[in-house]
Each structure stands twice: as structure tokens, then as C-alpha cells.
PDB file of C-alpha atoms in Angstrom:
ATOM      1  CA  UNK A   1     -22.152  24.976 -62.247  1.00 34.00           C
ATOM      2  CA  UNK A   2     -21.698  22.447 -59.507  1.00 37.00           C
ATOM      3  CA  UNK A   3     -18.892  20.745 -61.385  1.00 34.00           C
ATOM      4  CA  UNK A   4     -16.950  23.949 -61.996  1.00 35.00           C
ATOM      5  CA  UNK A   5     -13.341  23.666 -60.944  1.00 34.00           C
ATOM      6  CA  UNK A   6     -13.040  19.935 -61.621  1.00 34.00           C
ATOM      7  CA  UNK A   7     -11.905  20.149 -65.221  1.00 33.00           C
ATOM      8  CA  UNK A   8     -11.330  23.061 -67.526  1.00 32.00           C
ATOM      9  CA  UNK A   9     -10.561  22.507 -71.194  1.00 33.00           C
ATOM     10  CA  UNK A  10      -9.646  18.876 -70.536  1.00 34.00           C
ATOM     11  CA  UNK A  11      -7.026  19.603 -67.902  1.00 32.00           C
ATOM     12  CA  UNK A  12      -7.224  19.032 -64.180  1.00 34.00           C
ATOM     13  CA  UNK A  13      -7.723  22.190 -62.153  1.00 34.00           C
ATOM     14  CA  UNK A  14      -5.018  22.232 -59.503  1.00 35.00           C
ATOM     15  CA  UNK A  15      -6.530  24.690 -57.064  1.00 38.00           C
ATOM     16  CA  UNK A  16      -3.995  23.680 -54.445  1.00 35.00           C
ATOM     17  CA  UNK A  17      -0.429  23.384 -55.691  1.00 37.00           C
ATOM     18  CA  UNK A  18       1.068  19.921 -55.402  1.00 35.00           C
ATOM     19  CA  UNK A  19      -2.279  18.244 -54.788  1.00 39.00           C
ATOM     20  CA  UNK A  20      -3.369  16.065 -57.672  1.00 37.00           C
ATOM     21  CA  UNK A  21      -5.591  13.643 -55.753  1.00 52.00           C
ATOM     22  CA  UNK A  22      -8.952  14.155 -54.209  1.00 82.00           C
ATOM     23  CA  UNK A  23      -8.506  12.489 -50.840  1.00 93.00           C
ATOM     24  CA  UNK A  24      -8.870  14.867 -47.940  1.00 95.00           C
ATOM     25  CA  UNK A  25      -8.292  14.718 -44.181  1.00 97.00           C
ATOM     26  CA  UNK A  26     -11.018  16.575 -42.311  1.00 98.00           C
ATOM     27  CA  UNK A  27     -11.313  17.373 -38.613  1.00 97.00           C
ATOM     28  CA  UNK A  28     -14.913  17.458 -37.428  1.00 98.00           C
ATOM     29  CA  UNK A  29     -15.658  19.269 -34.186  1.00 94.00           C
ATOM     30  CA  UNK A  30     -18.663  20.277 -32.127  1.00 95.00           C
ATOM     31  CA  UNK A  31     -19.279  21.938 -28.773  1.00 92.00           C
ATOM     32  CA  UNK A  32     -22.703  20.251 -28.638  1.00 91.00           C
ATOM     33  CA  UNK A  33     -23.312  17.989 -25.649  1.00 85.00           C
ATOM     34  CA  UNK A  34     -23.883  14.947 -27.850  1.00 89.00           C
ATOM     35  CA  UNK A  35     -22.496  13.630 -31.115  1.00 91.00           C
ATOM     36  CA  UNK A  36     -25.591  14.411 -33.233  1.00 95.00           C
ATOM     37  CA  UNK A  37     -23.960  17.260 -35.211  1.00 96.00           C
ATOM     38  CA  UNK A  38     -20.948  15.095 -36.050  1.00 97.00           C
ATOM     39  CA  UNK A  39     -23.244  12.272 -37.118  1.00 97.00           C
ATOM     40  CA  UNK A  40     -25.170  14.731 -39.306  1.00 97.00           C
ATOM     41  CA  UNK A  41     -21.900  16.004 -40.805  1.00 97.00           C
ATOM     42  CA  UNK A  42     -20.794  12.465 -41.647  1.00 97.00           C
ATOM     43  CA  UNK A  43     -24.096  11.842 -43.435  1.00 97.00           C
ATOM     44  CA  UNK A  44     -23.784  15.106 -45.365  1.00 97.00           C
ATOM     45  CA  UNK A  45     -20.158  14.378 -46.290  1.00 97.00           C
ATOM     46  CA  UNK A  46     -21.247  10.999 -47.660  1.00 96.00           C
ATOM     47  CA  UNK A  47     -23.192  12.890 -50.345  1.00 95.00           C
ATOM     48  CA  UNK A  48     -19.873  14.320 -51.565  1.00 94.00           C
ATOM     49  CA  UNK A  49     -17.955  11.041 -51.779  1.00 93.00           C
ATOM     50  CA  UNK A  50     -16.678   8.125 -49.730  1.00 94.00           C
ATOM     51  CA  UNK A  51     -16.193   8.912 -46.040  1.00 96.00           C
ATOM     52  CA  UNK A  52     -14.060   6.872 -43.635  1.00 96.00           C
ATOM     53  CA  UNK A  53     -13.814   7.669 -39.930  1.00 97.00           C
ATOM     54  CA  UNK A  54     -10.148   7.371 -38.999  1.00 97.00           C
ATOM     55  CA  UNK A  55     -10.684   7.848 -35.261  1.00 97.00           C
ATOM     56  CA  UNK A  56     -13.367   7.468 -32.681  1.00 96.00           C
ATOM     57  CA  UNK A  57     -15.013  10.445 -31.033  1.00 96.00           C
ATOM     58  CA  UNK A  58     -12.598  12.307 -28.774  1.00 95.00           C
ATOM     59  CA  UNK A  59     -13.554  14.895 -26.145  1.00 93.00           C
ATOM     60  CA  UNK A  60     -11.131  17.702 -25.373  1.00 90.00           C
ATOM     61  CA  UNK A  61     -11.214  21.140 -23.763  1.00 87.00           C
ATOM     62  CA  UNK A  62     -11.500  24.220 -25.939  1.00 82.00           C
ATOM     63  CA  UNK A  63      -7.999  25.045 -27.179  1.00 74.00           C
ATOM     64  CA  UNK A  64      -8.757  28.757 -26.904  1.00 74.00           C
ATOM     65  CA  UNK A  65      -9.360  28.675 -23.169  1.00 70.00           C
ATOM     66  CA  UNK A  66     -13.130  28.981 -23.074  1.00 72.00           C
ATOM     67  CA  UNK A  67     -14.858  26.892 -20.423  1.00 82.00           C
ATOM     68  CA  UNK A  68     -16.312  24.341 -22.840  1.00 87.00           C
ATOM     69  CA  UNK A  69     -15.481  20.984 -24.351  1.00 91.00           C
ATOM     70  CA  UNK A  70     -15.428  19.830 -27.947  1.00 92.00           C
ATOM     71  CA  UNK A  71     -16.084  16.444 -29.479  1.00 94.00           C
ATOM     72  CA  UNK A  72     -13.788  15.764 -32.434  1.00 96.00           C
ATOM     73  CA  UNK A  73     -13.264  13.078 -35.052  1.00 98.00           C
ATOM     74  CA  UNK A  74     -10.770  12.707 -37.899  1.00 98.00           C
ATOM     75  CA  UNK A  75     -12.187  11.517 -41.231  1.00 98.00           C
ATOM     76  CA  UNK A  76     -10.982  10.857 -44.744  1.00 96.00           C
ATOM     77  CA  UNK A  77     -13.111  12.031 -47.646  1.00 96.00           C
ATOM     78  CA  UNK A  78     -12.504  10.719 -51.173  1.00 93.00           C
ATOM     79  CA  UNK A  79     -14.306  13.013 -53.589  1.00 92.00           C
ATOM     80  CA  UNK A  80     -13.994  14.314 -57.140  1.00 90.00           C
ATOM     81  CA  UNK A  81     -14.237  17.874 -55.780  1.00 92.00           C
ATOM     82  CA  UNK A  82     -11.213  20.143 -56.067  1.00 90.00           C
ATOM     83  CA  UNK A  83     -10.165  22.141 -53.008  1.00 93.00           C
ATOM     84  CA  UNK A  84     -12.149  25.344 -53.557  1.00 94.00           C
ATOM     85  CA  UNK A  85     -15.349  23.494 -54.482  1.00 94.00           C
ATOM     86  CA  UNK A  86     -14.902  21.259 -51.433  1.00 96.00           C
ATOM     87  CA  UNK A  87     -14.467  24.246 -49.106  1.00 96.00           C
ATOM     88  CA  UNK A  88     -17.737  25.705 -50.428  1.00 97.00           C
ATOM     89  CA  UNK A  89     -19.519  22.414 -49.739  1.00 97.00           C
ATOM     90  CA  UNK A  90     -18.025  22.132 -46.238  1.00 97.00           C
ATOM     91  CA  UNK A  91     -19.250  25.632 -45.406  1.00 96.00           C
ATOM     92  CA  UNK A  92     -22.715  24.775 -46.758  1.00 96.00           C
ATOM     93  CA  UNK A  93     -22.816  21.643 -44.575  1.00 97.00           C
ATOM     94  CA  UNK A  94     -21.818  23.699 -41.531  1.00 95.00           C
ATOM     95  CA  UNK A  95     -24.621  26.203 -42.235  1.00 94.00           C
ATOM     96  CA  UNK A  96     -27.152  23.421 -42.836  1.00 94.00           C
ATOM     97  CA  UNK A  97     -26.310  21.883 -39.456  1.00 95.00           C
ATOM     98  CA  UNK A  98     -26.695  25.229 -37.695  1.00 89.00           C
ATOM     99  CA  UNK A  99     -23.342  26.996 -37.744  1.00 90.00           C
ATOM    100  CA  UNK A 100     -23.825  30.764 -37.635  1.00 84.00           C
ATOM    101  CA  UNK A 101     -21.098  33.138 -38.795  1.00 82.00           C
ATOM    102  CA  UNK A 102     -21.130  35.497 -35.802  1.00 80.00           C
ATOM    103  CA  UNK A 103     -21.890  33.145 -32.938  1.00 81.00           C
ATOM    104  CA  UNK A 104     -19.776  31.695 -30.144  1.00 80.00           C
ATOM    105  CA  UNK A 105     -21.687  28.402 -30.384  1.00 79.00           C
ATOM    106  CA  UNK A 106     -20.062  25.802 -32.619  1.00 88.00           C
ATOM    107  CA  UNK A 107     -22.621  23.108 -33.401  1.00 88.00           C
ATOM    108  CA  UNK A 108     -20.263  21.875 -36.135  1.00 94.00           C
ATOM    109  CA  UNK A 109     -16.847  22.841 -37.449  1.00 94.00           C
ATOM    110  CA  UNK A 110     -15.303  21.055 -40.426  1.00 97.00           C
ATOM    111  CA  UNK A 111     -11.652  21.859 -40.975  1.00 96.00           C
ATOM    112  CA  UNK A 112      -9.839  20.770 -44.113  1.00 97.00           C
ATOM    113  CA  UNK A 113      -6.511  19.579 -42.738  1.00 97.00           C
ATOM    114  CA  UNK A 114      -4.599  17.854 -45.541  1.00 96.00           C
ATOM    115  CA  UNK A 115      -4.692  16.319 -49.008  1.00 92.00           C
ATOM    116  CA  UNK A 116      -3.302  12.925 -49.995  1.00 85.00           C
ATOM    117  CA  UNK A 117      -1.122  13.522 -53.025  1.00 61.00           C
ATOM    118  CA  UNK A 118      -1.004   9.816 -53.954  1.00 67.00           C
ATOM    119  CA  UNK A 119      -4.518   8.608 -53.163  1.00 63.00           C
ATOM    120  CA  UNK A 120      -4.533   6.206 -56.098  1.00 60.00           C
ATOM    121  CA  UNK A 121      -1.606   4.171 -54.763  1.00 60.00           C
ATOM    122  CA  UNK A 122      -2.908   4.173 -51.153  1.00 58.00           C
ATOM    123  CA  UNK A 123       0.425   5.423 -49.796  1.00 60.00           C
ATOM    124  CA  UNK A 124      -1.129   8.090 -47.547  1.00 68.00           C
ATOM    125  CA  UNK A 125       1.265  10.865 -48.589  1.00 82.00           C
ATOM    126  CA  UNK A 126      -0.623  13.631 -46.799  1.00 91.00           C
ATOM    127  CA  UNK A 127       0.266  17.263 -47.419  1.00 91.00           C
ATOM    128  CA  UNK A 128      -0.903  19.899 -44.966  1.00 94.00           C
ATOM    129  CA  UNK A 129      -3.439  22.326 -46.432  1.00 95.00           C
ATOM    130  CA  UNK A 130      -1.988  25.852 -46.703  1.00 94.00           C
ATOM    131  CA  UNK A 131      -4.885  27.445 -44.794  1.00 94.00           C
ATOM    132  CA  UNK A 132      -4.638  24.854 -42.005  1.00 95.00           C
ATOM    133  CA  UNK A 133      -0.890  25.506 -41.820  1.00 95.00           C
ATOM    134  CA  UNK A 134      -1.459  29.259 -41.552  1.00 95.00           C
ATOM    135  CA  UNK A 135      -3.833  28.647 -38.627  1.00 93.00           C
ATOM    136  CA  UNK A 136      -1.435  26.162 -36.997  1.00 94.00           C
ATOM    137  CA  UNK A 137      -4.115  23.437 -36.986  1.00 93.00           C
ATOM    138  CA  UNK A 138      -1.526  20.655 -37.069  1.00 93.00           C
ATOM    139  CA  UNK A 139      -0.095  21.890 -33.744  1.00 94.00           C
ATOM    140  CA  UNK A 140      -3.352  21.946 -31.769  1.00 93.00           C
ATOM    141  CA  UNK A 141      -3.504  19.314 -29.035  1.00 93.00           C
ATOM    142  CA  UNK A 142      -6.776  17.769 -30.197  1.00 94.00           C
ATOM    143  CA  UNK A 143      -5.521  17.496 -33.799  1.00 95.00           C
ATOM    144  CA  UNK A 144      -2.228  15.942 -32.664  1.00 96.00           C
ATOM    145  CA  UNK A 145      -4.182  13.396 -30.593  1.00 95.00           C
ATOM    146  CA  UNK A 146      -6.436  12.535 -33.544  1.00 97.00           C
ATOM    147  CA  UNK A 147      -3.475  12.180 -35.914  1.00 96.00           C
ATOM    148  CA  UNK A 148      -1.674   9.960 -33.420  1.00 96.00           C
ATOM    149  CA  UNK A 149      -4.744   7.754 -32.982  1.00 96.00           C
ATOM    150  CA  UNK A 150      -5.044   7.425 -36.766  1.00 96.00           C
ATOM    151  CA  UNK A 151      -1.300   6.751 -37.192  1.00 95.00           C
ATOM    152  CA  UNK A 152      -0.863   9.709 -39.543  1.00 94.00           C
ATOM    153  CA  UNK A 153       2.210  11.932 -39.714  1.00 90.00           C
ATOM    154  CA  UNK A 154       2.000  15.296 -41.430  1.00 86.00           C
TER     155      UNK A 154
END
């Protein structure tokens, strides 16, 4: 069901080791000429929990060298969803906004960057997501700029 992965037999499902909270840092990005896809993503994310924009919109060149620009924003999502269930919902949101699997166009990209391991005490103890670390997301110029603007160290 839709709540699968949240609790099993009365225990918390820890899909991501070390992460016991449900506060997530997400990087939203779009190569669209305006911010409409990011606005649509924010609205869709709000159906999953409480969303807070941590930065303004930031334009930057494509990190992979293509001759295009991306608009990015860093957001915090507080949700009861565990990691794997959240990833499924993020991919659904991307598809709903127009993201196609085998296309160079990126109307929306939602990257799960980190989890706050102490969300309840508001200490912002962010831990880098293992998939984001494997991709080197935290080292990309646009992500570094967003983190700096938000005052977050990973």
C-alpha cells in the first residue's frame, strides 16, 4: 500500500542507515525557460508533507557542458515517508510534470540530497544521501552555491 515502508510490525523501517528522521534536503532543477516546473514541483511536494524553500531560484550553466542553463532551488521536505517511498513519489512527480526517461530535456529534476538525522530537535544534522554521494552531487557548483546560500554544511 501507499504506507508500506513506514512501519513494519511496530518498528520504524530504516531504509537508509543512520537516518531516523523524515526531513529531507531536495535540489529542484529545470532547463525550462521559466520557473513553472519548479513551482509545479513545489505544489506536488506539498502533498507529501511540509515544504520550505531554503533558497531563491538560482540560474546556472549545465554542469555537464551542454549549451543550456538550469534553474535550481534547494528545499526542505518534512514527510512521514521513508527514503524508498519518497524516491518513488519524487519520480512520480517528475513524470507528472513531464520528465521523460530517455530525453535530453529536463523539465524537472528532483534530487534527494540529504536527510536530517535530528529533525525533531531542529539541529539540522544533515547526512548526505548515499546515492547523491555516489553521483558527487555535493560537489557540483550549483549545489555548493545553493548550500552556501542556505547556510548548510554537509
